[in-house]
Coordinates of C-alpha atoms in Angstrom, one line a residue:
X29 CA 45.9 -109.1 87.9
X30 CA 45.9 -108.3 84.2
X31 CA 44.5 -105.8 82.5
X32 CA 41.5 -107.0 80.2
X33 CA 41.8 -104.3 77.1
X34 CA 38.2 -104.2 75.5
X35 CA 38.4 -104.6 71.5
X36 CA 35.9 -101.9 70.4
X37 CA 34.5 -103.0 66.8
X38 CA 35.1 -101.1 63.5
X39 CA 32.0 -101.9 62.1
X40 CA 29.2 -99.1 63.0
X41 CA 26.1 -101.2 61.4
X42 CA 23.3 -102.0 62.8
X43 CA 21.5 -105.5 63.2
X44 CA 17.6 -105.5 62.4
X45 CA 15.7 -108.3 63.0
X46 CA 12.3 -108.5 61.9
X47 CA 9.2 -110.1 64.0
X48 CA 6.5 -110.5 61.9
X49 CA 5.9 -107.1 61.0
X50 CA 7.7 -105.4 64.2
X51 CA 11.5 -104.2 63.1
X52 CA 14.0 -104.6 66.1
X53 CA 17.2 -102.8 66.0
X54 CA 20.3 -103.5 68.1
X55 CA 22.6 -101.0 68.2
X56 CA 26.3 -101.9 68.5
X57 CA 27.1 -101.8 72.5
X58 CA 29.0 -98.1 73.4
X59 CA 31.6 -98.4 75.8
X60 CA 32.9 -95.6 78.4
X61 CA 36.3 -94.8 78.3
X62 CA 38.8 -96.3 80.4
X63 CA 40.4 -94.7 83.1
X64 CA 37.7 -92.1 83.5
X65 CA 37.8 -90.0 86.7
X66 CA 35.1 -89.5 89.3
X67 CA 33.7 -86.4 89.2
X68 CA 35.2 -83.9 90.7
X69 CA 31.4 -82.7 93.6
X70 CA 31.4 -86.9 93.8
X71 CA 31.3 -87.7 97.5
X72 CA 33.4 -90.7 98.1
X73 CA 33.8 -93.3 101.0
X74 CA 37.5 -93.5 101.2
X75 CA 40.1 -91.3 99.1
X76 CA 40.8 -92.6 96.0
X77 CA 44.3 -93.4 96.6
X78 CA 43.0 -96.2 99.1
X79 CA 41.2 -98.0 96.3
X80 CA 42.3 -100.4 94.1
X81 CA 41.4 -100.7 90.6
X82 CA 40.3 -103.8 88.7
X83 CA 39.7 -104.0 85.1
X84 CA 37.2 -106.7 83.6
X85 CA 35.3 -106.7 80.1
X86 CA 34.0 -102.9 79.8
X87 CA 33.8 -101.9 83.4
X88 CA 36.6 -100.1 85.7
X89 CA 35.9 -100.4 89.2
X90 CA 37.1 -99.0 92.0
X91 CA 37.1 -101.1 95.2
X92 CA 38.5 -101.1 99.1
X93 CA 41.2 -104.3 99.4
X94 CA 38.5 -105.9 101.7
X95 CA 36.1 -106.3 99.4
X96 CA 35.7 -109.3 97.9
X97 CA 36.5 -110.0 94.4
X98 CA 37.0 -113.1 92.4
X99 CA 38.8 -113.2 88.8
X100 CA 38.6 -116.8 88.3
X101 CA 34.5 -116.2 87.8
X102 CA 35.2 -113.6 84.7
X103 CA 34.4 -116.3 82.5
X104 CA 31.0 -116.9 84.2
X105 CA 30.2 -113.4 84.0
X106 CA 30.9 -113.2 80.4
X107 CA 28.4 -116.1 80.0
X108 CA 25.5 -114.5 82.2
X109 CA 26.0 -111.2 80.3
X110 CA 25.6 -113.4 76.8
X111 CA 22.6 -115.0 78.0
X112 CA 21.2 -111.8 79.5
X113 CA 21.9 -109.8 76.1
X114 CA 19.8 -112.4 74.3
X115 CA 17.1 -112.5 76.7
X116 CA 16.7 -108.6 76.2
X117 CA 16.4 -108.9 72.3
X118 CA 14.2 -111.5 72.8
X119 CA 12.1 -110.4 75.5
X120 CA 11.9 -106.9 73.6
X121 CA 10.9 -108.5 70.2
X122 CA 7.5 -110.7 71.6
X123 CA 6.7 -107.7 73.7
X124 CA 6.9 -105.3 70.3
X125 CA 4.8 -108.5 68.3
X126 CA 2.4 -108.3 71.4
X127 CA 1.7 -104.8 71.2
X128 CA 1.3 -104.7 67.6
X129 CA -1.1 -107.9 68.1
X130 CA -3.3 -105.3 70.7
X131 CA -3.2 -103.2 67.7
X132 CA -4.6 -105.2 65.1
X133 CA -1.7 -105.2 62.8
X134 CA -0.6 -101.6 62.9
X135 CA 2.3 -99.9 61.5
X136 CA 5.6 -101.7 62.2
X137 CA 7.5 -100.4 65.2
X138 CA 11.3 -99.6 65.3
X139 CA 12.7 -100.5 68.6
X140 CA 16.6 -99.4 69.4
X141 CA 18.6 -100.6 72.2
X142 CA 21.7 -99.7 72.8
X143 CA 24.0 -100.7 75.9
X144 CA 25.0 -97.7 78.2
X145 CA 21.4 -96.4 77.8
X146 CA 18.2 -96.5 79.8
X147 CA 15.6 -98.0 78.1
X148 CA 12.1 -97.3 79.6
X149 CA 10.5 -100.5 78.5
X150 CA 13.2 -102.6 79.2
X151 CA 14.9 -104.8 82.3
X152 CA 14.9 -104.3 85.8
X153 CA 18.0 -106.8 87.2
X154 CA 18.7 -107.4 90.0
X155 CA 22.4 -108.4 91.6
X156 CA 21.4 -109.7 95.0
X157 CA 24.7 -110.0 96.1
X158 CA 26.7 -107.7 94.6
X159 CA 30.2 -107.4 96.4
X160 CA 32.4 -105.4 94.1
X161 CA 29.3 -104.2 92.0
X162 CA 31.3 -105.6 88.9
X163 CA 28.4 -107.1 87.6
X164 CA 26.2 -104.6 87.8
X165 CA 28.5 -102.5 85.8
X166 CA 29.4 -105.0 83.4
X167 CA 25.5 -105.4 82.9
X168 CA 24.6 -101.8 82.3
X169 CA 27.7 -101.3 80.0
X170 CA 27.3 -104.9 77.8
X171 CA 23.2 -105.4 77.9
X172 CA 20.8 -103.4 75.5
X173 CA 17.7 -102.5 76.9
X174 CA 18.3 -102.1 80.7
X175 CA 15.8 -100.0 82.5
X176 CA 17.2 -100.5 85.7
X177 CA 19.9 -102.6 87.7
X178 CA 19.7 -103.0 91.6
X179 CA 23.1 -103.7 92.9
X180 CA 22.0 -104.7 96.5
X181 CA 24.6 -106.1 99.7
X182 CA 24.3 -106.4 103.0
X183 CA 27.9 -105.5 103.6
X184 CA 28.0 -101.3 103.9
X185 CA 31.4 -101.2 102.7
X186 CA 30.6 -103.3 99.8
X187 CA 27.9 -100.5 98.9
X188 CA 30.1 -98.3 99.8
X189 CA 32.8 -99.8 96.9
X190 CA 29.4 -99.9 94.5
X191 CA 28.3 -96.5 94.4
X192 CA 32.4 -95.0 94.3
X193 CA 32.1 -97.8 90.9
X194 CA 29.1 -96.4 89.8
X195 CA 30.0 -92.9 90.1
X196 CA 33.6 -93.5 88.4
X197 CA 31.6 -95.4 85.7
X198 CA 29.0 -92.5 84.7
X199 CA 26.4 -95.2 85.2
X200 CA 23.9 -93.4 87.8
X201 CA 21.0 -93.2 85.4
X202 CA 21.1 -97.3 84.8
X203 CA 22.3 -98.7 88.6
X204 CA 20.7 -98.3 92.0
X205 CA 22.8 -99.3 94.8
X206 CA 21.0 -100.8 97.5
X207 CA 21.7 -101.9 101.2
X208 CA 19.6 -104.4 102.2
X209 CA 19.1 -107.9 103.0
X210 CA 18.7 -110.0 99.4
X211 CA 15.6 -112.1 100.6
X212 CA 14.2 -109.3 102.2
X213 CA 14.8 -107.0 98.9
X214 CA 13.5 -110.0 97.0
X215 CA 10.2 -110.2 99.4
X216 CA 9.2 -106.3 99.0
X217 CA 10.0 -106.5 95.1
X218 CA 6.5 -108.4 94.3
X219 CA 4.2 -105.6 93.2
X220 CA 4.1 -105.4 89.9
X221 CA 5.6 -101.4 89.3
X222 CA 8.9 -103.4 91.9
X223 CA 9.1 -107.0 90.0
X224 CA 12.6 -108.1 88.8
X225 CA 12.8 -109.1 85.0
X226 CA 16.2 -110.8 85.9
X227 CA 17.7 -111.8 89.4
X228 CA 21.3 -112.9 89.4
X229 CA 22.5 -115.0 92.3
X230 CA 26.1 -116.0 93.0
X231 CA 25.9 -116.6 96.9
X232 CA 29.0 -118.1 98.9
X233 CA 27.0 -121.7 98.7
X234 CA 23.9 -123.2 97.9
X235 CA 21.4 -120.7 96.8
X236 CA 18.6 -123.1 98.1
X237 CA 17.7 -120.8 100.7
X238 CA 17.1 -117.6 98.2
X239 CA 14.8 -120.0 96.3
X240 CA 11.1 -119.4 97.0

């Protein structure tokens, strides 16, 4: 497996995009270092020497050799967290034209989003079937304006392999691993204060039967 190096850019300006009257700022994304070592009070499932480490986009993870992982979908990841990173700026401009709507017209409001960074206002994503957690980690390292990501599986050892990724990542204030059923997660996630902004689905088959 090779090693994907992530090209940090050179350039430290910031993109503004102005919504009639509300300013949006984007921030360039921050990356964590590679290589970064769990901390030293972390509590982990297996020794570290037991876990292999994969390497994709921004994220490092660290994973038990039964856990599934597949490097032929990187591409499709780096096309759900392009599509996701434009939702966010988008979602986060009409909510900031919205609220200044409420306010008849008030002063223009700055929002900044940076990846790496919980954003209060932001998404709450969900990675139903999670495996090796890459996504998730991808997700809160690549997307601005995260609030929250639920990395959820029904296998323990696969949450297991999550939180040792999350941990290793610094990424406990953005990702929640979860053990649970995805339908069921799904089911209990309808009040408002628990509803999803974004679900992603990658089930071995037809996701017909997450579909409701």
């Amino acid at each position: 497996l090779k090693e994907n190096r992530v090209k940090k850019s050179t350039s430290k300006r910031q993109l503004r995009i102005v919504a009639r009257g509300s300013v949006y700022v984007s921030s360039p994304t921050k990356f964590p270092p590679t290589g970064c070592a769990p901390e030293s009070n972390s509590t982990m499932a297996e020794p570290v020497e037991k876990l292999k480490t994969i390497r994709e986009g921004s994220a490092e993870i660290l994973v038990a050799e039964h856990v599934f992982y597949n490097p032929v979908q990187e591409f499709n990841r780096d096309l759900s967290i392009c599509v996701l990173a434009t939702f966010s700026r988008v979602w986060q401009r009409e909510r900031a034209e919205a609220r200044r709507k409420k306010a008849k017209d008030g002063p223009e409001e700055v929002v900044e989003l940076v990846a790496g960074q919980r954003c209060e206002q932001g998404l709450r994503i969900l990675e139903a079937l999670s495996a090796t957690g890459l996504r998730s980690v991808r997700y809160a390292n690549e997307i601005p304006g995260v609030k929250e990501i639920v990395a959820n599986d029904l296998s323990k050892s696969a949450v297991e392999s999550i939180e040792n990724s999350v941990r290793h990542n610094k990424l406990e204030h953005l990702i929640t691993p979860s053990f649970n059923d995805a339908m069921t997660l799904m089911y209990t996630s309808t009040h408002p204060d628990k509803r999803f902004t974004a679900i992603d689905l990658d089930p071995y088959g037809h996701p017909t039967r997450f579909l409701d």
